[in-house]
CSV table of C-alpha atoms in Angstrom, one decimal:
chain,number,residue,atom,x,y,z
A,147,MET,CA,17.2,-30.6,40.5
A,148,ARG,CA,13.2,-30.1,40.2
A,149,LYS,CA,13.8,-26.4,41.8
A,150,LEU,CA,16.8,-25.7,39.3
A,151,LEU,CA,14.5,-26.5,36.8
A,152,LEU,CA,11.4,-24.8,37.4
A,153,LEU,CA,14.1,-21.8,38.2
A,154,GLY,CA,14.9,-21.8,34.9
A,155,LEU,CA,11.8,-22.0,33.2
A,156,MET,CA,10.9,-19.1,35.2
A,157,GLY,CA,13.9,-17.0,34.1
A,158,LEU,CA,13.0,-18.1,30.6
A,159,ALA,CA,9.4,-16.9,30.9
A,160,LEU,CA,10.4,-13.7,32.8
A,161,GLY,CA,12.8,-13.3,29.7
A,162,VAL,CA,10.4,-13.7,26.7
A,163,ALA,CA,7.7,-11.5,28.6
A,164,LEU,CA,10.4,-8.5,29.4
A,165,GLY,CA,11.3,-8.8,25.5
A,166,LEU,CA,8.3,-8.5,24.4
A,167,LEU,CA,7.1,-5.9,26.5
A,168,ILE,CA,10.2,-3.9,25.3
A,169,GLY,CA,10.0,-4.4,21.7
A,170,TRP,CA,6.4,-4.2,21.4
A,171,VAL,CA,5.2,-1.3,24.2
A,172,LEU,CA,8.1,0.4,25.1
A,173,TRP,CA,10.1,0.9,22.0
A,174,PRO,CA,8.5,-0.6,18.9
A,175,VAL,CA,9.7,-0.5,15.8
A,176,GLN,CA,8.7,2.6,13.6
A,177,TYR,CA,9.0,2.8,9.9
A,178,THR,CA,9.7,6.3,8.4
A,179,ASN,CA,10.7,7.2,5.0
A,180,THR,CA,9.5,3.7,3.4
A,181,ALA,CA,9.6,3.5,-0.1
A,182,PRO,CA,6.3,2.8,-1.7
A,183,ALA,CA,7.1,-0.6,-2.9
A,184,GLN,CA,7.4,-1.8,0.4
A,185,LEU,CA,3.8,-0.4,1.6
A,186,ARG,CA,1.2,-2.8,2.8
A,187,GLN,CA,-1.4,-3.3,-0.1
A,188,ASP,CA,-4.0,-1.0,1.4
A,189,TYR,CA,-1.5,1.6,1.6
A,190,ARG,CA,-0.1,1.3,-1.7
A,191,ASN,CA,-3.8,1.6,-2.8
A,192,ASP,CA,-3.9,5.0,-1.0
A,193,TYR,CA,-0.6,6.1,-2.6
A,194,ILE,CA,-1.9,5.1,-6.2
A,195,LEU,CA,-5.2,7.2,-5.0
A,196,MET,CA,-3.1,10.2,-4.1
A,197,VAL,CA,-1.1,9.8,-7.3
A,198,ALA,CA,-4.4,10.1,-9.1
A,199,ALA,CA,-5.4,13.0,-7.1
A,200,ALA,CA,-2.2,14.7,-7.5
A,201,TYR,CA,-2.8,14.2,-11.3
A,202,GLN,CA,-6.3,16.2,-11.0
A,203,VAL,CA,-4.3,19.1,-9.7
A,204,GLU,CA,-1.3,19.3,-11.4
A,205,GLY,CA,-2.2,17.7,-14.7
A,206,ASN,CA,0.9,16.3,-15.6
A,207,PRO,CA,1.1,12.7,-16.6
A,208,ASP,CA,4.8,12.0,-16.7
A,209,ALA,CA,4.8,13.1,-12.8
A,210,ALA,CA,2.3,10.5,-12.2
A,211,ARG,CA,4.1,8.0,-14.2
A,212,GLU,CA,7.2,8.5,-12.4
A,213,ARG,CA,5.5,8.0,-8.9
A,214,LEU,CA,3.6,5.1,-10.1
A,215,ALA,CA,7.2,3.9,-11.2
A,216,ARG,CA,8.0,3.4,-7.4
A,217,LEU,CA,5.5,0.8,-7.3
A,218,ASP,CA,6.7,-1.0,-10.1
A,219,PRO,CA,9.3,0.2,-12.1
A,220,GLU,CA,9.4,-2.4,-14.9
A,221,GLN,CA,5.5,-1.7,-15.8
A,222,PRO,CA,4.2,1.4,-13.6
A,223,THR,CA,0.9,1.7,-14.9
A,224,ARG,CA,0.1,-1.9,-13.6
A,225,PRO,CA,-0.8,-1.1,-10.2
A,226,LEU,CA,-2.9,1.8,-11.5
A,227,VAL,CA,-4.9,-0.7,-13.7
A,228,GLU,CA,-5.2,-3.2,-11.0
A,229,LEU,CA,-6.6,-0.8,-8.6
A,230,THR,CA,-8.7,0.5,-10.8
A,231,GLU,CA,-10.3,-2.5,-11.8
A,232,THR,CA,-10.5,-3.8,-8.2
A,233,LEU,CA,-12.5,-0.9,-7.3
A,234,ILE,CA,-14.9,-1.5,-10.6
A,235,ALA,CA,-15.6,-5.0,-9.4
A,236,GLN,CA,-16.6,-4.3,-6.1
A,237,ASN,CA,-18.5,-1.3,-6.8
A,238,GLY,CA,-15.8,1.1,-4.8
A,239,ARG,CA,-16.4,5.2,-4.5
A,240,PRO,CA,-17.3,6.7,-7.8
A,241,GLY,CA,-14.9,9.6,-7.2
A,242,ASP,CA,-12.3,7.4,-6.8
A,243,ILE,CA,-13.0,5.5,-10.0
A,244,SER,CA,-13.4,8.5,-12.0
A,245,MET,CA,-9.8,9.8,-11.0
A,246,LEU,CA,-8.5,6.6,-11.6
A,247,ILE,CA,-9.8,6.2,-15.1
A,248,GLN,CA,-9.0,9.6,-15.7
A,249,LEU,CA,-4.8,9.2,-15.0
A,250,ALA,CA,-5.2,5.7,-16.9
A,251,GLU,CA,-6.9,7.4,-20.0
A,252,ALA,CA,-3.8,10.2,-19.7
A,253,LEU,CA,-1.1,7.3,-19.5
A,254,GLY,CA,-3.1,5.3,-22.4
A,255,VAL,CA,-3.7,2.2,-20.7
A,256,THR,CA,-7.6,2.3,-20.2
A,257,THR,CA,-9.3,-1.3,-20.4
A,258,PRO,CA,-12.6,-2.6,-21.3
A,259,ALA,CA,-13.9,-2.5,-17.8
A,260,MET,CA,-12.9,1.1,-17.5
A,261,GLY,CA,-14.6,2.0,-20.8
A,262,SER,CA,-18.2,0.2,-19.7
A,263,TYR,CA,-17.7,2.1,-16.2
A,264,LEU,CA,-17.7,5.6,-18.2
A,265,GLY,CA,-20.3,4.1,-20.6
A,266,GLY,CA,-17.8,4.3,-23.5
A,267,ALA,CA,-15.6,2.1,-25.5
A,268,PRO,CA,-12.0,2.3,-24.1
């Protein structure tokens, strides 16, 4: 009986180890074409920065609003405002903050924190 229990536990351990090896090393899940709303927060922040950079090149606020709506369809500018204020509070890179503020101004969503960063009123 003891031998049977030991053999069962060894089989279970081997099965778990083999499952982890297959799932994490040999054939891990690879996400492609993930919607921006499903991204991790750091990637969402990168996405917002890319939208702001695209706005710098294109100068099209409607396209920027449409891209931001992929993160939050009901309030597309909310993630932009949140990231901008977070970077201002954390003394983020001035170039990033400037891009985000220019986009926020184009979309009409400036806040007092943004205005004080630029040295003017919102």
